[in-house]
């Protein structure tokens, strides 16, 4: 699977993909993540990628030309399943959306800044608009990193069977049960006896009950 991320701040995306599971996925050849500097596609001599909004108002608007040139160049090289614009007024990212995206081949992510991007970019190129939550960030780069992380960990072979993404919270509309590790007794704070019992069916039953309890308490909206 390949992600092409178009941004004015490519440096902001150096680190998120260079560690842990995302780094491993790329090394194994299961994910390719390519970051493009939007400024490389600016045609004016100041390399500017934004301008004043028509009709007045505060803030700058990102112009269509550099986005169009970059997207068209990429589309000339391969077919894309989706062109996603990260924006607080998009559909909120959740596990079913991450699951849907994880079976795609090639995805372009557009990161906005300033007051927004020219509406024509959204009308002409964008196939989906995704938000990572009801709060406003300074740009789409961190949301793009969040989306890539949520999706890449679902690609078969990225996680070992043991840590399979299928057992994640939200995959079955249940939050995870609490987990513990050594020591079994820390200053009198003990691990639940059941987890030390070696009785696997009883442990599974306990975990399920805990997951249901936690979901009822914290996210009753997930329980249908
Ligand atoms: N850009 C700025 N804020 C955002 C958000 N919450 N989700 C996606 N993109 C954004």
Short mmCIF file of C-alpha atoms and ligand atoms in Angstrom, two decimals:
data_model
loop_
_atom_site.label_atom_id
_atom_site.label_comp_id
_atom_site.label_asym_id
_atom_site.label_seq_id
_atom_site.Cartn_x
_atom_site.Cartn_y
_atom_site.Cartn_z
CA UNK A 1 0.00 0.00 0.00
CA UNK A 2 1.27 3.47 -0.86
CA UNK A 3 0.53 6.87 0.71
CA UNK A 4 1.55 10.12 -1.01
CA UNK A 5 1.28 13.03 1.40
CA UNK A 6 1.26 16.57 0.00
CA UNK A 7 2.30 19.23 2.52
CA UNK A 8 4.04 22.59 2.95
CA UNK A 9 5.80 21.18 6.02
CA UNK A 10 7.45 17.92 4.92
CA UNK A 11 9.87 18.10 7.88
CA UNK A 12 6.96 17.72 10.28
CA UNK A 13 6.41 14.21 8.90
CA UNK A 14 10.00 12.95 9.16
CA UNK A 15 9.69 11.42 12.57
CA UNK A 16 6.21 9.84 12.80
CA UNK A 17 6.98 7.29 10.09
CA UNK A 18 10.57 6.54 11.17
CA UNK A 19 9.85 4.47 14.25
CA UNK A 20 8.30 1.28 15.53
CA UNK A 21 5.46 -0.32 13.57
CA UNK A 22 5.35 2.23 10.74
CA UNK A 23 9.09 1.95 10.18
CA UNK A 24 8.88 -1.85 10.19
CA UNK A 25 5.96 -1.87 7.73
CA UNK A 26 8.06 0.17 5.28
CA UNK A 27 11.15 -2.00 5.77
CA UNK A 28 9.07 -5.11 5.08
CA UNK A 29 7.78 -3.47 1.87
CA UNK A 30 4.17 -3.58 3.11
CA UNK A 31 3.76 0.21 3.15
CA UNK A 32 5.37 2.98 1.14
CA UNK A 33 4.98 6.52 2.50
CA UNK A 34 6.16 9.35 0.24
CA UNK A 35 6.06 12.97 1.39
CA UNK A 36 5.89 15.73 -1.24
CA UNK A 37 6.75 19.38 -0.64
CA UNK A 38 3.89 21.43 -2.09
CA UNK A 39 6.27 24.36 -2.60
CA UNK A 40 8.13 22.34 -5.25
CA UNK A 41 4.98 22.73 -7.37
CA UNK A 42 4.63 26.51 -6.93
CA UNK A 43 5.11 28.22 -10.28
CA UNK A 44 5.55 31.84 -9.10
CA UNK A 45 8.95 33.25 -8.31
CA UNK A 46 8.34 33.54 -4.55
CA UNK A 47 7.22 29.91 -4.39
CA UNK A 48 4.10 31.01 -2.54
CA UNK A 49 1.26 28.50 -2.19
CA UNK A 50 -1.38 30.76 -0.65
CA UNK A 51 -3.17 34.03 -1.42
CA UNK A 52 -5.78 36.45 -0.02
CA UNK A 53 -9.38 35.19 0.00
CA UNK A 54 -11.70 36.57 -2.68
CA UNK A 55 -14.44 38.61 -1.03
CA UNK A 56 -12.15 39.64 1.83
CA UNK A 57 -11.81 38.19 5.31
CA UNK A 58 -8.93 37.13 7.51
CA UNK A 59 -6.37 34.44 6.79
CA UNK A 60 -4.78 33.15 3.63
CA UNK A 61 -6.19 30.47 1.36
CA UNK A 62 -4.05 27.77 -0.27
CA UNK A 63 -4.10 28.08 -4.05
CA UNK A 64 -5.25 25.41 -6.48
CA UNK A 65 -2.32 25.40 -8.93
CA UNK A 66 0.42 23.68 -6.84
CA UNK A 67 -2.01 21.03 -5.55
CA UNK A 68 -3.32 20.41 -9.06
CA UNK A 69 0.20 20.03 -10.51
CA UNK A 70 1.33 17.65 -7.79
CA UNK A 71 -1.86 15.51 -7.88
CA UNK A 72 -1.82 15.33 -11.68
CA UNK A 73 1.84 14.32 -11.72
CA UNK A 74 1.13 11.51 -9.23
CA UNK A 75 -1.97 10.38 -11.12
CA UNK A 76 0.17 10.15 -14.26
CA UNK A 77 2.39 7.62 -12.49
CA UNK A 78 -0.24 5.27 -10.98
CA UNK A 79 -3.94 4.98 -10.26
CA UNK A 80 -5.20 6.25 -6.94
CA UNK A 81 -8.13 4.82 -4.98
CA UNK A 82 -8.67 7.94 -2.89
CA UNK A 83 -7.57 11.56 -2.58
CA UNK A 84 -8.24 12.47 1.04
CA UNK A 85 -8.27 16.00 2.45
CA UNK A 86 -7.65 16.19 6.20
CA UNK A 87 -9.97 18.84 7.59
CA UNK A 88 -11.88 19.46 10.83
CA UNK A 89 -15.14 19.64 8.85
CA UNK A 90 -14.67 16.14 7.39
CA UNK A 91 -16.18 12.83 8.54
CA UNK A 92 -14.67 11.81 11.87
CA UNK A 93 -12.11 9.02 11.52
CA UNK A 94 -13.10 5.78 13.24
CA UNK A 95 -12.10 2.10 13.11
CA UNK A 96 -14.52 1.12 10.28
CA UNK A 97 -13.08 3.91 8.09
CA UNK A 98 -9.52 2.80 8.90
CA UNK A 99 -10.52 -0.78 8.02
CA UNK A 100 -11.99 0.36 4.67
CA UNK A 101 -8.86 2.32 3.78
CA UNK A 102 -6.51 -0.53 4.73
CA UNK A 103 -7.61 -2.58 1.69
CA UNK A 104 -6.82 0.21 -0.81
CA UNK A 105 -3.64 0.29 -2.89
CA UNK A 106 -2.75 3.96 -3.39
CA UNK A 107 -3.96 6.97 -1.43
CA UNK A 108 -3.08 10.67 -1.70
CA UNK A 109 -3.40 12.77 1.47
CA UNK A 110 -3.71 16.57 1.23
CA UNK A 111 -2.62 18.63 4.23
CA UNK A 112 -4.18 22.09 4.50
CA UNK A 113 -2.97 25.16 6.37
CA UNK A 114 -3.92 28.79 6.96
CA UNK A 115 -7.64 29.50 6.52
CA UNK A 116 -8.21 26.53 4.25
CA UNK A 117 -7.74 25.43 0.67
CA UNK A 118 -9.46 26.78 -2.45
CA UNK A 119 -12.84 25.02 -2.64
CA UNK A 120 -12.11 23.98 -6.24
CA UNK A 121 -9.37 21.60 -5.02
CA UNK A 122 -12.01 19.89 -2.89
CA UNK A 123 -14.56 19.87 -5.72
CA UNK A 124 -12.21 18.65 -8.44
CA UNK A 125 -9.78 16.26 -6.79
CA UNK A 126 -10.87 15.17 -3.32
CA UNK A 127 -12.78 11.88 -2.91
CA UNK A 128 -13.08 11.96 0.89
CA UNK A 129 -12.71 14.54 3.66
CA UNK A 130 -11.62 13.21 7.03
CA UNK A 131 -11.31 14.84 10.46
CA UNK A 132 -9.48 13.24 13.38
CA UNK A 133 -11.75 14.85 15.96
CA UNK A 134 -13.75 17.90 16.95
CA UNK A 135 -10.84 20.26 17.59
CA UNK A 136 -8.79 22.44 15.29
CA UNK A 137 -5.10 21.77 14.69
CA UNK A 138 -2.66 24.09 12.92
CA UNK A 139 -2.54 21.94 9.82
CA UNK A 140 -3.34 18.56 8.33
CA UNK A 141 0.09 16.97 8.90
CA UNK A 142 -0.53 15.48 12.34
CA UNK A 143 -3.99 14.23 11.25
CA UNK A 144 -2.33 12.65 8.17
CA UNK A 145 0.17 10.88 10.43
CA UNK A 146 -2.66 9.66 12.66
CA UNK A 147 -4.59 8.32 9.66
CA UNK A 148 -1.52 6.54 8.21
CA UNK A 149 -0.77 4.92 11.57
CA UNK A 150 -4.37 3.75 12.06
CA UNK A 151 -4.44 2.25 8.55
CA UNK A 152 -0.95 0.75 8.15
CA UNK A 153 -1.16 -1.32 11.35
CA UNK A 154 -4.17 -3.11 9.78
CA UNK A 155 -2.27 -4.27 6.67
CA UNK A 156 -1.83 -8.06 6.93
CA UNK A 157 1.72 -8.90 8.02
CA UNK A 158 2.46 -5.54 9.65
CA UNK A 159 1.65 -6.78 13.15
CA UNK A 160 2.57 -10.23 14.40
CA UNK A 161 -0.33 -12.65 15.07
CA UNK A 162 0.16 -12.10 18.76
CA UNK A 163 -0.50 -8.37 18.54
CA UNK A 164 -3.01 -8.70 15.70
CA UNK A 165 -4.99 -5.55 15.05
CA UNK A 166 -8.15 -7.68 15.13
CA UNK A 167 -7.93 -7.72 18.92
CA UNK A 168 -7.66 -3.93 19.20
CA UNK A 169 -10.20 -1.88 21.11
CA UNK A 170 -13.02 -0.78 18.75
CA UNK A 171 -12.61 -3.71 16.33
CA UNK A 172 -15.48 -5.47 18.09
CA UNK A 173 -17.07 -2.29 19.45
CA UNK A 174 -15.59 -3.09 22.85
CA UNK A 175 -12.84 -1.29 24.71
CA UNK A 176 -9.95 -3.43 25.93
CA UNK A 177 -9.95 -5.12 29.32
CA UNK A 178 -7.31 -3.88 31.81
CA UNK A 179 -3.85 -5.47 31.50
CA UNK A 180 -1.17 -6.14 34.13
CA UNK A 181 2.43 -7.35 34.22
CA UNK A 182 5.03 -8.15 36.87
CA UNK A 183 5.26 -7.68 39.80
CA UNK A 184 2.05 -9.44 40.87
CA UNK A 185 2.11 -7.38 44.07
CA UNK A 186 3.42 -3.82 43.98
CA UNK A 187 3.46 -2.27 47.47
CA UNK A 188 0.25 -4.16 48.31
CA UNK A 189 -1.48 -3.30 45.01
CA UNK A 190 -2.28 -6.73 43.66
CA UNK A 191 -3.06 -8.09 40.23
CA UNK A 192 -6.54 -9.74 40.07
CA UNK A 193 -6.16 -13.39 41.21
CA UNK A 194 -7.88 -14.75 38.11
CA UNK A 195 -4.99 -13.62 35.89
CA UNK A 196 -2.55 -15.72 37.94
CA UNK A 197 -4.81 -18.80 37.96
CA UNK A 198 -3.66 -20.35 34.66
CA UNK A 199 -7.32 -21.10 33.87
CA UNK A 200 -7.49 -19.82 30.28
CA UNK A 201 -11.29 -20.13 29.70
CA UNK A 202 -12.00 -18.33 32.99
CA UNK A 203 -9.42 -15.64 32.14
CA UNK A 204 -11.06 -15.10 28.72
CA UNK A 205 -14.48 -14.86 30.39
CA UNK A 206 -13.14 -12.33 32.91
CA UNK A 207 -11.54 -10.25 30.15
CA UNK A 208 -14.77 -10.19 28.18
CA UNK A 209 -16.77 -9.13 31.23
CA UNK A 210 -14.24 -6.41 32.04
CA UNK A 211 -14.34 -5.16 28.44
CA UNK A 212 -18.14 -4.96 28.51
CA UNK A 213 -18.07 -3.23 31.90
CA UNK A 214 -15.48 -0.68 30.76
CA UNK A 215 -17.38 -0.01 27.54
CA UNK A 216 -20.69 0.48 29.44
CA UNK A 217 -18.99 2.90 31.79
CA UNK A 218 -16.88 4.89 29.32
CA UNK A 219 -18.44 4.49 25.86
CA UNK A 220 -22.05 3.30 26.18
CA UNK A 221 -22.61 4.62 22.62
CA UNK A 222 -20.52 1.68 21.31
CA UNK A 223 -22.90 -0.93 22.79
CA UNK A 224 -25.77 -1.44 20.39
N1 LIG B 1 -6.79 20.07 10.23
C1 LIG B 1 -6.91 20.89 11.29
N2 LIG B 1 -7.59 20.30 12.28
C2 LIG B 1 -7.91 19.06 11.83
C3 LIG B 1 -8.63 17.97 12.39
N3 LIG B 1 -9.16 18.02 13.61
N4 LIG B 1 -8.76 16.85 11.65
C4 LIG B 1 -8.24 16.80 10.41
N5 LIG B 1 -7.57 17.79 9.83
C5 LIG B 1 -7.41 18.92 10.53
#
